[in-house]
PDB file of C-alpha atoms and ligand atoms in Angstrom:
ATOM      1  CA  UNK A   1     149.088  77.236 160.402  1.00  0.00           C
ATOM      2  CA  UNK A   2     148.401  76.888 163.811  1.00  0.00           C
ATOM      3  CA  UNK A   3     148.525  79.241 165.895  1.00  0.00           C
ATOM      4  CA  UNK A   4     148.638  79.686 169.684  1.00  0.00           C
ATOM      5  CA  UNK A   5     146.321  80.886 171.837  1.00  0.00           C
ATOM      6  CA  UNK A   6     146.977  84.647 173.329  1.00  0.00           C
ATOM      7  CA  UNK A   7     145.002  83.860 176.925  1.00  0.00           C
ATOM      8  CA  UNK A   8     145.031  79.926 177.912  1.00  0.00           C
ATOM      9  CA  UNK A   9     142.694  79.833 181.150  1.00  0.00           C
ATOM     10  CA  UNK A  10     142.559  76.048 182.104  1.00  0.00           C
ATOM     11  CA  UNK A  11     140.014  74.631 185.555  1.00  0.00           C
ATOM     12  CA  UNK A  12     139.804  78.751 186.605  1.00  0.00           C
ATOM     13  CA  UNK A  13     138.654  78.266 190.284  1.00  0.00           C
ATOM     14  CA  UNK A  14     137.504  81.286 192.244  1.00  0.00           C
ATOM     15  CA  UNK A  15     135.729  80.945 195.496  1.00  0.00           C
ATOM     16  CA  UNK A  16     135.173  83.910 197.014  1.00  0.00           C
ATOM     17  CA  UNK A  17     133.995  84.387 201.207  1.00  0.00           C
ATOM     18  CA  UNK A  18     130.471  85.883 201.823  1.00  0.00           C
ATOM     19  CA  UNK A  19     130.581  86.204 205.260  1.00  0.00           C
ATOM     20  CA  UNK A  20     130.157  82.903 207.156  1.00  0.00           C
ATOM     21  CA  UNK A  21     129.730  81.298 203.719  1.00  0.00           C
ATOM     22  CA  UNK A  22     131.991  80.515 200.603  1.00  0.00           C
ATOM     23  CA  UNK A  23     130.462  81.130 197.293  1.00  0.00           C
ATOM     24  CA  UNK A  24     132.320  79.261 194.108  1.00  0.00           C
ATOM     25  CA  UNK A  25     132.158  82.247 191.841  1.00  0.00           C
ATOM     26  CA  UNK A  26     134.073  80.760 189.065  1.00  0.00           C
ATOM     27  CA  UNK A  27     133.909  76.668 189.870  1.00  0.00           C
ATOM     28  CA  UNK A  28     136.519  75.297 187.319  1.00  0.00           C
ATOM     29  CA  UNK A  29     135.828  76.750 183.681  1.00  0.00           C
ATOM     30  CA  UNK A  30     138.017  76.267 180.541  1.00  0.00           C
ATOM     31  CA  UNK A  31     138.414  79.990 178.723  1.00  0.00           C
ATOM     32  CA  UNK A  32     140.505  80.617 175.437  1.00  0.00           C
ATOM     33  CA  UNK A  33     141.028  83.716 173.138  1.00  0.00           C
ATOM     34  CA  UNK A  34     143.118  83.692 169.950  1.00  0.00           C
ATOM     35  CA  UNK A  35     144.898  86.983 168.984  1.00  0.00           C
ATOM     36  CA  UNK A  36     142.820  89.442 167.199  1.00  0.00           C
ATOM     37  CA  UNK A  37     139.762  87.583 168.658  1.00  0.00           C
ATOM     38  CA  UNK A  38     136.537  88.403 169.335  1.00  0.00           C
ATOM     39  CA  UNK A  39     134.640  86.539 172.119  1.00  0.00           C
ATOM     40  CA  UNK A  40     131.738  86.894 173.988  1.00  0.00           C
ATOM     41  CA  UNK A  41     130.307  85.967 177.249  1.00  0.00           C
ATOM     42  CA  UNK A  42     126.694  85.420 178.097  1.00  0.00           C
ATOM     43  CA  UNK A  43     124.922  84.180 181.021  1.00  0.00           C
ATOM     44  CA  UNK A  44     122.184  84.953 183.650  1.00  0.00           C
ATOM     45  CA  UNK A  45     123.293  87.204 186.553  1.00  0.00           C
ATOM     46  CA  UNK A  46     125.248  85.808 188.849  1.00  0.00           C
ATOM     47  CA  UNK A  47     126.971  83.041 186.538  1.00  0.00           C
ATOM     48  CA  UNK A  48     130.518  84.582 187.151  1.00  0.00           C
ATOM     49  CA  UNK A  49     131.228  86.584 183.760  1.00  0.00           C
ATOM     50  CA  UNK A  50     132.765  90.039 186.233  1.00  0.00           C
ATOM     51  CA  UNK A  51     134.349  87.760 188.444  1.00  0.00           C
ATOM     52  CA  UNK A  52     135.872  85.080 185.604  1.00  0.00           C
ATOM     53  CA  UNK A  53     137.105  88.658 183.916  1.00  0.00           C
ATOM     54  CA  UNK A  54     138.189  90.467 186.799  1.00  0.00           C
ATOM     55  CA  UNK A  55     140.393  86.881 187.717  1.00  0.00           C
ATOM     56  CA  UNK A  56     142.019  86.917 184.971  1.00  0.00           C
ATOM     57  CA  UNK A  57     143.045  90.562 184.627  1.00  0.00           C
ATOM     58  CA  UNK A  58     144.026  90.071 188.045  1.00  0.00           C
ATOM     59  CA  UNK A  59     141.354  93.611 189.094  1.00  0.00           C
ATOM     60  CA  UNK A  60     140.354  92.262 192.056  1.00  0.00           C
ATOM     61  CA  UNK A  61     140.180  94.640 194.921  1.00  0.00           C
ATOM     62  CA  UNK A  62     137.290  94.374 197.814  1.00  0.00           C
ATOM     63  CA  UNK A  63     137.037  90.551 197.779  1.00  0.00           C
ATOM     64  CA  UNK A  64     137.902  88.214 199.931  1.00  0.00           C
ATOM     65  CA  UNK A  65     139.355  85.456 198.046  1.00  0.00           C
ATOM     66  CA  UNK A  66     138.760  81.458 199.767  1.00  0.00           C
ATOM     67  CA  UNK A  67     140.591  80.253 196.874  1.00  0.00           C
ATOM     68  CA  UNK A  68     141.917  80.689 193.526  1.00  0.00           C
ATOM     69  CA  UNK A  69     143.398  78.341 191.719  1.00  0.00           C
ATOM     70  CA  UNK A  70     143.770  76.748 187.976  1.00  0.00           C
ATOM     71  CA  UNK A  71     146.452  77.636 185.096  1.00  0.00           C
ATOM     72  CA  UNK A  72     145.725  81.161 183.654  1.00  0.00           C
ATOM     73  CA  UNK A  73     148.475  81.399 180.660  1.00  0.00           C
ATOM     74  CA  UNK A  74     149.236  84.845 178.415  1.00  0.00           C
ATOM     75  CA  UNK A  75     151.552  84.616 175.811  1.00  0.00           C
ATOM     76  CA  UNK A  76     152.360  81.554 177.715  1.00  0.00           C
ATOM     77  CA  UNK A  77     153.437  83.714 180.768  1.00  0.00           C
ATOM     78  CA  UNK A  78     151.847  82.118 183.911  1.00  0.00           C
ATOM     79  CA  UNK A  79     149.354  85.725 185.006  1.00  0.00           C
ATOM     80  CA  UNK A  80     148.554  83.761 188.086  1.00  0.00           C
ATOM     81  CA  UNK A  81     152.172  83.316 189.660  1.00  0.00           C
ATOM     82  CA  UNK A  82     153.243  86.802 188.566  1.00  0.00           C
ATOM     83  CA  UNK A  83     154.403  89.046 190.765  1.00  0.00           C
ATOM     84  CA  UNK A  84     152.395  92.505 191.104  1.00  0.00           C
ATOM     85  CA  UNK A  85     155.645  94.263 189.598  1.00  0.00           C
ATOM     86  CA  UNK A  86     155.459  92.028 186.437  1.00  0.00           C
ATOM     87  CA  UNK A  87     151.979  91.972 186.277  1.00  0.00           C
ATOM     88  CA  UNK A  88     151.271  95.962 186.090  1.00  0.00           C
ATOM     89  CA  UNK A  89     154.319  95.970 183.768  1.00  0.00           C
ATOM     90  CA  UNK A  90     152.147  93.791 181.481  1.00  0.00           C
ATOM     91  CA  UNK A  91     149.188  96.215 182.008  1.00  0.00           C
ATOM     92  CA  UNK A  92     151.278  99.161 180.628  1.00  0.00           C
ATOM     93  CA  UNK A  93     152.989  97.329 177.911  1.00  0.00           C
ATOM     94  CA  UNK A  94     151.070  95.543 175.492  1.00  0.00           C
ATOM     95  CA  UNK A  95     148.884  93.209 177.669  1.00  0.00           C
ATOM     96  CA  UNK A  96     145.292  93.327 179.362  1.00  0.00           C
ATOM     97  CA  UNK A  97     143.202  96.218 179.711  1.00  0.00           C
ATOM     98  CA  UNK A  98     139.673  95.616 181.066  1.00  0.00           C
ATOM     99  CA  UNK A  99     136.578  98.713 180.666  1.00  0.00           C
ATOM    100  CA  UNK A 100     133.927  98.648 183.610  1.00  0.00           C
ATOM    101  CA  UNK A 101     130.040  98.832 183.392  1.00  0.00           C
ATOM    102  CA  UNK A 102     130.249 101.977 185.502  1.00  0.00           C
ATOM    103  CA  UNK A 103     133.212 104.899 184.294  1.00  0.00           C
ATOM    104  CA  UNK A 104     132.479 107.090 187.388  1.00  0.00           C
ATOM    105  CA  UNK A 105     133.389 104.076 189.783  1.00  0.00           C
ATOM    106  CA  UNK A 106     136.739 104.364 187.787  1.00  0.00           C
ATOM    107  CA  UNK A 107     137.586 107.593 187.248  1.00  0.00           C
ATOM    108  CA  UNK A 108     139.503 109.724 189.474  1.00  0.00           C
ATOM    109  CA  UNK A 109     136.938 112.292 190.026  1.00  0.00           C
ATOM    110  CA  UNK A 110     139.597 114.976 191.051  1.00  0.00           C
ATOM    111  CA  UNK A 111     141.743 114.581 188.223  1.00  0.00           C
ATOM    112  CA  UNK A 112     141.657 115.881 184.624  1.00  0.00           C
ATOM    113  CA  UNK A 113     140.618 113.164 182.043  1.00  0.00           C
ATOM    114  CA  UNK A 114     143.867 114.136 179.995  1.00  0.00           C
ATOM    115  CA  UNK A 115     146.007 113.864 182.496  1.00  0.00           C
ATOM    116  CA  UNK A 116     144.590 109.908 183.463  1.00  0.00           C
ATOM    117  CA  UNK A 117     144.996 108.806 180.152  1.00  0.00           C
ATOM    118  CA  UNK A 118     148.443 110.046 180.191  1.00  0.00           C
ATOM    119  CA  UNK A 119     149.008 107.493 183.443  1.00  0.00           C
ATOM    120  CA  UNK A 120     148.034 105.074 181.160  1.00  0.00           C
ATOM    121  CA  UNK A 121     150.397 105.409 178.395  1.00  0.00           C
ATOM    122  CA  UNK A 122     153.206 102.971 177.495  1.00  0.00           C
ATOM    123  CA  UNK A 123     156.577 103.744 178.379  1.00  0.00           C
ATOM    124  CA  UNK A 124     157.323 103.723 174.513  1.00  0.00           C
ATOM    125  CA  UNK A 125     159.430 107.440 173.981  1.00  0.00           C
ATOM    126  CA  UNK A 126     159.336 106.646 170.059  1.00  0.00           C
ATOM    127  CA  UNK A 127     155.394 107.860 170.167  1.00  0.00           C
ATOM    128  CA  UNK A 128     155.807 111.438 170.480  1.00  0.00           C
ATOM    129  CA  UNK A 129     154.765 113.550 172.939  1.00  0.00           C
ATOM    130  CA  UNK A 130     152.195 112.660 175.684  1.00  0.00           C
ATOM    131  CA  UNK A 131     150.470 115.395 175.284  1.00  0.00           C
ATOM    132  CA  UNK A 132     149.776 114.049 171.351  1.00  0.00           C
ATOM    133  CA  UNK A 133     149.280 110.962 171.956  1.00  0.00           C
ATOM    134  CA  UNK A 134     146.344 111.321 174.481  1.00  0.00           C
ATOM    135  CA  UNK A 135     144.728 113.652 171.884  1.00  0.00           C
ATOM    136  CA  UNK A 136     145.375 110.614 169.749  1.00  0.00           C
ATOM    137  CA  UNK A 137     143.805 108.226 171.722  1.00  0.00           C
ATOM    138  CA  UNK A 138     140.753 110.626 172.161  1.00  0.00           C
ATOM    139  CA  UNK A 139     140.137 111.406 168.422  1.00  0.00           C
ATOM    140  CA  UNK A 140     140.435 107.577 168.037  1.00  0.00           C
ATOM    141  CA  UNK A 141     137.499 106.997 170.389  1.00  0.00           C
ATOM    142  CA  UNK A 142     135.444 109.463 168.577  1.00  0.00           C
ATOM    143  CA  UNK A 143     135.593 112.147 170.733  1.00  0.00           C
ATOM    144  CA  UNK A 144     135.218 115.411 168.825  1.00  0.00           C
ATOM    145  CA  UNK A 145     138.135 118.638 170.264  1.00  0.00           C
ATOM    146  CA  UNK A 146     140.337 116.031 171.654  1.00  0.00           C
ATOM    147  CA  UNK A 147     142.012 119.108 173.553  1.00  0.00           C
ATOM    148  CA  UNK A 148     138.942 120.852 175.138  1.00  0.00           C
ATOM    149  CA  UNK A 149     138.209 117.066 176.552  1.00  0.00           C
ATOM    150  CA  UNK A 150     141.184 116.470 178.090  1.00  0.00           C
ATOM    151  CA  UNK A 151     141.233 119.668 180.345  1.00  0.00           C
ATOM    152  CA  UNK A 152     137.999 118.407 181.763  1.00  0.00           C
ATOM    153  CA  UNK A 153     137.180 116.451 184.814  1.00  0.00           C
ATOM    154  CA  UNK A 154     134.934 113.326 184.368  1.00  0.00           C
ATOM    155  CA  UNK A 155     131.453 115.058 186.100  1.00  0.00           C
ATOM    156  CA  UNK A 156     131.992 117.488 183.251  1.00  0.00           C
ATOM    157  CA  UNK A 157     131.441 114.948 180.669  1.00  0.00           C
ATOM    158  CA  UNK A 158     128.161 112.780 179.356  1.00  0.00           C
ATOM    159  CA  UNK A 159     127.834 109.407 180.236  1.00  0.00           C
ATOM    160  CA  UNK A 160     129.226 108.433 176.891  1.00  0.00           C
ATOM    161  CA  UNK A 161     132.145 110.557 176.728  1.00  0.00           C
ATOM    162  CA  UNK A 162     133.004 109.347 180.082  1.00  0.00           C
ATOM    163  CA  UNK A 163     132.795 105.566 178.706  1.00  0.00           C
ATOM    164  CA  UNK A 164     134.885 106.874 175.658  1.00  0.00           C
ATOM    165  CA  UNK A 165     137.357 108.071 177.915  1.00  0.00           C
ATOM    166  CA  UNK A 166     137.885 104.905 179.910  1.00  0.00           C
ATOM    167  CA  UNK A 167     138.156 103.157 176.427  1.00  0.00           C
ATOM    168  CA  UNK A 168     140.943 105.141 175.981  1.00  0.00           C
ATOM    169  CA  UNK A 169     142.698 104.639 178.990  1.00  0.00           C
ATOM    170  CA  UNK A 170     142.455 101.120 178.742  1.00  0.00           C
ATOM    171  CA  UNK A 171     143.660 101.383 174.722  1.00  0.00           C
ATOM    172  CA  UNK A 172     146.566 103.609 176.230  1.00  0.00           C
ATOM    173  CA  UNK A 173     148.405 100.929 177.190  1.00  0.00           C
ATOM    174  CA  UNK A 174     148.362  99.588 173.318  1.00  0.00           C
ATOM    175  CA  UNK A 175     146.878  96.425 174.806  1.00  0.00           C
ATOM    176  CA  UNK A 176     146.550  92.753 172.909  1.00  0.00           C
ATOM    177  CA  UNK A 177     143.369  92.013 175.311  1.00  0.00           C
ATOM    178  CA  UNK A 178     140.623  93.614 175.801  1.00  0.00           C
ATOM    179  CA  UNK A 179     138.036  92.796 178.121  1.00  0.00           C
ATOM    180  CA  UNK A 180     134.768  94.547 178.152  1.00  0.00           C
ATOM    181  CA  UNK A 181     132.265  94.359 181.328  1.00  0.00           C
ATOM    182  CA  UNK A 182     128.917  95.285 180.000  1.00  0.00           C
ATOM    183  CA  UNK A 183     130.538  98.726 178.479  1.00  0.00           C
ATOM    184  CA  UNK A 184     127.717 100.162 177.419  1.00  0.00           C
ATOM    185  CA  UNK A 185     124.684  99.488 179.969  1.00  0.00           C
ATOM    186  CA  UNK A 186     124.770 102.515 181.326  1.00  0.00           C
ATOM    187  CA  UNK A 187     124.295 103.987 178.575  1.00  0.00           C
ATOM    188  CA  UNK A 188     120.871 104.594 176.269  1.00  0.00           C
ATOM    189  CA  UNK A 189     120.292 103.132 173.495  1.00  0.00           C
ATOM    190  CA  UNK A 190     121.899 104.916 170.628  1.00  0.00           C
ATOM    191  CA  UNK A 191     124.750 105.668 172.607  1.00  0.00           C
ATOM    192  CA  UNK A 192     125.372 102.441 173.125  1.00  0.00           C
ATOM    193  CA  UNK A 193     125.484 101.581 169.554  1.00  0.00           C
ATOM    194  CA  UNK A 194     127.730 104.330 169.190  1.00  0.00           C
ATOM    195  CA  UNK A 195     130.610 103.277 171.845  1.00  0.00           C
ATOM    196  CA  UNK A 196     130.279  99.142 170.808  1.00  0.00           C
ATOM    197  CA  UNK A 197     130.740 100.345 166.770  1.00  0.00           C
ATOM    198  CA  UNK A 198     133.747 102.464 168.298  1.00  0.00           C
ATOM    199  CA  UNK A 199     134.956  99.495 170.371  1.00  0.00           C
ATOM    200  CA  UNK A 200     134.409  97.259 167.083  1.00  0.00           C
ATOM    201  CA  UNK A 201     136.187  99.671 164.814  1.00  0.00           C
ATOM    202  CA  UNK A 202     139.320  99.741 167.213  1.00  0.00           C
ATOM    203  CA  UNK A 203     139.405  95.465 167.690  1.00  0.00           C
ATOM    204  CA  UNK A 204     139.797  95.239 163.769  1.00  0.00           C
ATOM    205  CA  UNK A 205     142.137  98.621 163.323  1.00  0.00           C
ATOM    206  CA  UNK A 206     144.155  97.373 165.996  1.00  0.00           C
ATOM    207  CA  UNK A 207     143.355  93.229 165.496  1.00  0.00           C
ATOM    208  CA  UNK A 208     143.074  93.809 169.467  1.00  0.00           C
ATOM    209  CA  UNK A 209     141.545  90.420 170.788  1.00  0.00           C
ATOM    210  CA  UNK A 210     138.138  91.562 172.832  1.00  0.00           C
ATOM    211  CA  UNK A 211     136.105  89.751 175.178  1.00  0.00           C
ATOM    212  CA  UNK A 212     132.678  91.088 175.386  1.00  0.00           C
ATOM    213  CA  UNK A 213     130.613  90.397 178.226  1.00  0.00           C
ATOM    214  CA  UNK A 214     127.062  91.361 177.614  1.00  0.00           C
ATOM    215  CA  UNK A 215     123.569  90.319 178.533  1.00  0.00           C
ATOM    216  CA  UNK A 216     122.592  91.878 175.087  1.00  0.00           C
ATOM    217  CA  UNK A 217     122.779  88.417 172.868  1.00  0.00           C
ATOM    218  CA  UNK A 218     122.284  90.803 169.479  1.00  0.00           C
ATOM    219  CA  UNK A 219     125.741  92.241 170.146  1.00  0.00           C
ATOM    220  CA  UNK A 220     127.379  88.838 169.928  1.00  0.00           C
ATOM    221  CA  UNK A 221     125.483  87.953 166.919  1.00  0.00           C
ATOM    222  CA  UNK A 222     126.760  90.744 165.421  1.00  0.00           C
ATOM    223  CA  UNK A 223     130.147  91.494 167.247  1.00  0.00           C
ATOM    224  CA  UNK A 224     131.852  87.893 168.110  1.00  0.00           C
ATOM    225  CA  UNK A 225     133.379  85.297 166.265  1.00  0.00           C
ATOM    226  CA  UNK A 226     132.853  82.543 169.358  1.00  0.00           C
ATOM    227  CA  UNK A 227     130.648  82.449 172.223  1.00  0.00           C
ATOM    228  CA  UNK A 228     131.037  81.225 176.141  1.00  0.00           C
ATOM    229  CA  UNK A 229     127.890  80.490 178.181  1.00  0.00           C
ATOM    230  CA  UNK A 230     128.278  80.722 181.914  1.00  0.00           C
ATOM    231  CA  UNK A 231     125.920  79.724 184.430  1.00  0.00           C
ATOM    232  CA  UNK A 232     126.427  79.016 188.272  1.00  0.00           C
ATOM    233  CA  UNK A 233     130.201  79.780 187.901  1.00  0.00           C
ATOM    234  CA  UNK A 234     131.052  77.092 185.186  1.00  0.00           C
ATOM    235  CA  UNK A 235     131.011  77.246 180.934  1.00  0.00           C
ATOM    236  CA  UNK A 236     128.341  75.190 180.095  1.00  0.00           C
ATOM    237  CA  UNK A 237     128.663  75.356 176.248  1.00  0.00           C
ATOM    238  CA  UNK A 238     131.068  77.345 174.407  1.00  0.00           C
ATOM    239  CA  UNK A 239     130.685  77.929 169.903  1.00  0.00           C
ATOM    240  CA  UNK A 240     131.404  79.549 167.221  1.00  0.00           C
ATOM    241  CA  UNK A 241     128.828  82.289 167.184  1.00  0.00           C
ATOM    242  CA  UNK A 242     127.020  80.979 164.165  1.00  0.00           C
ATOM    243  CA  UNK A 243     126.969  77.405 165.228  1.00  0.00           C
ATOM    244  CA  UNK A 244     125.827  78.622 168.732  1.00  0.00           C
ATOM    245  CA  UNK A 245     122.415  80.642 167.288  1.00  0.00           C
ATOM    246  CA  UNK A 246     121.455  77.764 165.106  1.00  0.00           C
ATOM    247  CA  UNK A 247     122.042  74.681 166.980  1.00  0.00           C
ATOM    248  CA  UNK A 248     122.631  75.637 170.870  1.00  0.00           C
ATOM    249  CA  UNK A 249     122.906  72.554 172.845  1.00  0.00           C
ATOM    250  CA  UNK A 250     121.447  73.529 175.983  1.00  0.00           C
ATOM    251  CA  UNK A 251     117.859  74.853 176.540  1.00  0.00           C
ATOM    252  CA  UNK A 252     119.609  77.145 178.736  1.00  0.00           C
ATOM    253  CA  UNK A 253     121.895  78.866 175.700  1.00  0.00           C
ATOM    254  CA  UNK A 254     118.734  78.526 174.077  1.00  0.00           C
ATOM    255  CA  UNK A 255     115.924  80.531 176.745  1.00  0.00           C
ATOM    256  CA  UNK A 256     118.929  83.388 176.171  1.00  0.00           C
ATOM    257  CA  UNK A 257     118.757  83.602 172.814  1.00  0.00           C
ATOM    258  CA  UNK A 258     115.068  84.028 172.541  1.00  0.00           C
ATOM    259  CA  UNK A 259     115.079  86.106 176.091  1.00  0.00           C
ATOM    260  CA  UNK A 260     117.498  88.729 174.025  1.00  0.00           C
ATOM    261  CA  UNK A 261     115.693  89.439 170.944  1.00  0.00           C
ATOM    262  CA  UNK A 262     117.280  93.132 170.210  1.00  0.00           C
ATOM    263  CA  UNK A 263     119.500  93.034 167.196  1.00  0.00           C
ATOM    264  CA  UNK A 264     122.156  95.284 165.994  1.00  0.00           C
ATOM    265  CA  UNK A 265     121.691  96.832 162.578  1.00  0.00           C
ATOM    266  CA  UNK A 266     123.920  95.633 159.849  1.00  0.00           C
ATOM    267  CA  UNK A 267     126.186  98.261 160.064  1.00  0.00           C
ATOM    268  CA  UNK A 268     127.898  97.251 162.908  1.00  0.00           C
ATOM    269  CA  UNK A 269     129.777  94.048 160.551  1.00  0.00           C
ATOM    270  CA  UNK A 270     132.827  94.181 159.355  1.00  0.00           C
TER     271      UNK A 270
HETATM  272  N1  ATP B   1     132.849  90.844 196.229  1.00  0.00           N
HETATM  273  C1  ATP B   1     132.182  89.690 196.287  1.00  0.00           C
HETATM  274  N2  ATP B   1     132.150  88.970 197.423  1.00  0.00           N
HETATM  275  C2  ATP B   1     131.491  87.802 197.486  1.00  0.00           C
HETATM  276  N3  ATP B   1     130.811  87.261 196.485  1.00  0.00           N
HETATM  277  C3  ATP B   1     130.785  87.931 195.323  1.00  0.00           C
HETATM  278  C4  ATP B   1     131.466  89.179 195.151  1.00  0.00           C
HETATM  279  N4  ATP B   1     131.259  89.602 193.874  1.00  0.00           N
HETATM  280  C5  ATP B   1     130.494  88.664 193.291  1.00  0.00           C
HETATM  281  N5  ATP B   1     130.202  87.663 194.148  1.00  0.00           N
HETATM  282  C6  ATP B   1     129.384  86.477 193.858  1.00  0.00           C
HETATM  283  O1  ATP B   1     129.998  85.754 192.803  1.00  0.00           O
HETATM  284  C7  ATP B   1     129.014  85.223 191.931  1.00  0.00           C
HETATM  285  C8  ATP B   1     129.271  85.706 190.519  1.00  0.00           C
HETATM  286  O2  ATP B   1     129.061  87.117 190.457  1.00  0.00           O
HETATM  287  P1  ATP B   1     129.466  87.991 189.186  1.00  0.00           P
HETATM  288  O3  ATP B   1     129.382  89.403 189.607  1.00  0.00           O
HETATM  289  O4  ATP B   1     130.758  87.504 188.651  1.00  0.00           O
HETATM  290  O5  ATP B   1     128.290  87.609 188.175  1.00  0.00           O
HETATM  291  P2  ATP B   1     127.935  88.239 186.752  1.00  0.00           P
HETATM  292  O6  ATP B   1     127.743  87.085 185.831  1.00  0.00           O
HETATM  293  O7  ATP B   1     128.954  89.252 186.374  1.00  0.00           O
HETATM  294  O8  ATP B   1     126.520  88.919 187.020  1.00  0.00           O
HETATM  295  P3  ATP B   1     125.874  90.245 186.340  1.00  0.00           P
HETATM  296  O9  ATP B   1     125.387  89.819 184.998  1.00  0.00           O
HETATM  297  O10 ATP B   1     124.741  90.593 187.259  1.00  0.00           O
HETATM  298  O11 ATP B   1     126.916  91.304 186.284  1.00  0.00           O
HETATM  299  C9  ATP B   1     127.661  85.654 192.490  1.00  0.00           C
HETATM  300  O12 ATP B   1     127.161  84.593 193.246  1.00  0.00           O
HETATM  301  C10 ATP B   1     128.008  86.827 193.375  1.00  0.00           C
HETATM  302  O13 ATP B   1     127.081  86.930 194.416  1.00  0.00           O
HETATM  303 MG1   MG B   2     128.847  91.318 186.023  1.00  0.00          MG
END
């Protein structure tokens, strides 16, 4: 059986004005996730992964776009032609959701956490109360009194309960996509094992697709089943992970693998 892909991103062009100058963030990649995917994105700083993710969820404030062009499918519904109507109806109802490095950029400092997840929901009345189903969301992303956390505002929470909470605001929306900016770089170390095993636990509960992007190459060995490498706005080699650690076909793929030596422990597999 074959099936079709959920995202379909075909010659993805974003060019993006710098002042006098245009930079081509995103210079005609190729990008394809099945449902209930796992993929990950690698590549040095500055090789497009924020901006190829932020394209295609269509998150794009403070940039000044020169152009953006190329066929970005979901569900074979045309994202790019959407109207913003459509688009944030897809947001709330089983679509994208997309976590940031940075949760405090994010959050609305001013309002309780509880109260932004509820924002988030789906308009689906058959779930029960709001009020449930953000305690829901927040015993789902591990976070312990689920009704104590909600009633607080985001500088009254650690830096990995914050990150936990913007997981579940973006899991509010019961989304088929998830994509994942370097969630967990903010974090230190064993937090950040913490949050990806929570993030991991809810792609294969929910068989939500994920893309990861990450500069950590030990969380896609251990996390994704295929791997994109960007550099200079383009793919330059895309694999199955396996295939990808044991035969890359670049040096470049290669310099990151052995440039990222950190691996996960074994726990974190399925
Ligand atoms: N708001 C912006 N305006 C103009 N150029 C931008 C903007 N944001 C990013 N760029 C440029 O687009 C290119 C890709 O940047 P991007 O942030 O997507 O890279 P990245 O792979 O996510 O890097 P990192 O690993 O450091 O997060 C870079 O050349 C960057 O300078
Ligand atoms: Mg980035």
């Amino acid at each position: 059986m074959s099936l079709s892909p959920l995202l379909d991103v075909r010659d993805l062009k974003v060019h993006l004005r710098l002042g006098p100058n245009v930079v081509k963030a995103i210079d005609g990649v190729d990008f394809r996730i099945m449902p209930g995917e796992c993929v990950g994105i690698v590549g040095e700083s500055g090789s497009g992964k924020s901006t190829m993710a932020r394209a295609i969820t269509r998150l794009m404030p403070n940039v000044n776009i020169a152009e953006l062009s190329g066929e970005l499918s979901f569900e074979g519904q045309d994202i790019l032609a959407m109207p913003d109507g459509a688009l944030r109806a897809l947001r709330r109802g089983r679509g994208f959701s997309m976590i940031f490095q940075d949760p405090l950029g994010y959050l609305n400092p001013t309002q309780r956490v509880g109260r932004q997840i509820e924002e988030a929901l789906s308009c689906d009345s058959s779930r029960g109360s709001n009020r449930n189903r953000v305690h829901t969301l927040l015993d789902e992303v591990g976070l312990p009194d689920p009704a104590n956390v909600a009633r607080r505002y985001p500088h009254e929470l650690s830096g990995g309960m914050r990150q936990r909470v913007m997981i579940a605001i973006a899991l509010a929306s019961d989304p088929q996509l998830l994509f994942a900016d370097e969630p967990t770089t903010a974090l230190d170390a064993t937090v950040q094992l913490q949050v990806l095993q929570t993030l991991y636990r809810l792609h294969k509960e929910r068989n939500m697709a994920m893309a990861i992007i990450t500069h950590d190459l030990g969380v896609v060995a251990e996390l994704c089943d295929r791997v994109y490498v960007m550099r200079a706005g383009k793919v330059i080699e895309s694999a199955e992970t396996v295939r990808l650690f044991e035969h890359p076909q670049q040096d470049y793929s290669r310099r990151l693998i052995e440039l990222s030596t950190r691996r996960l422990p074994r726990e974190l597999q399925a």
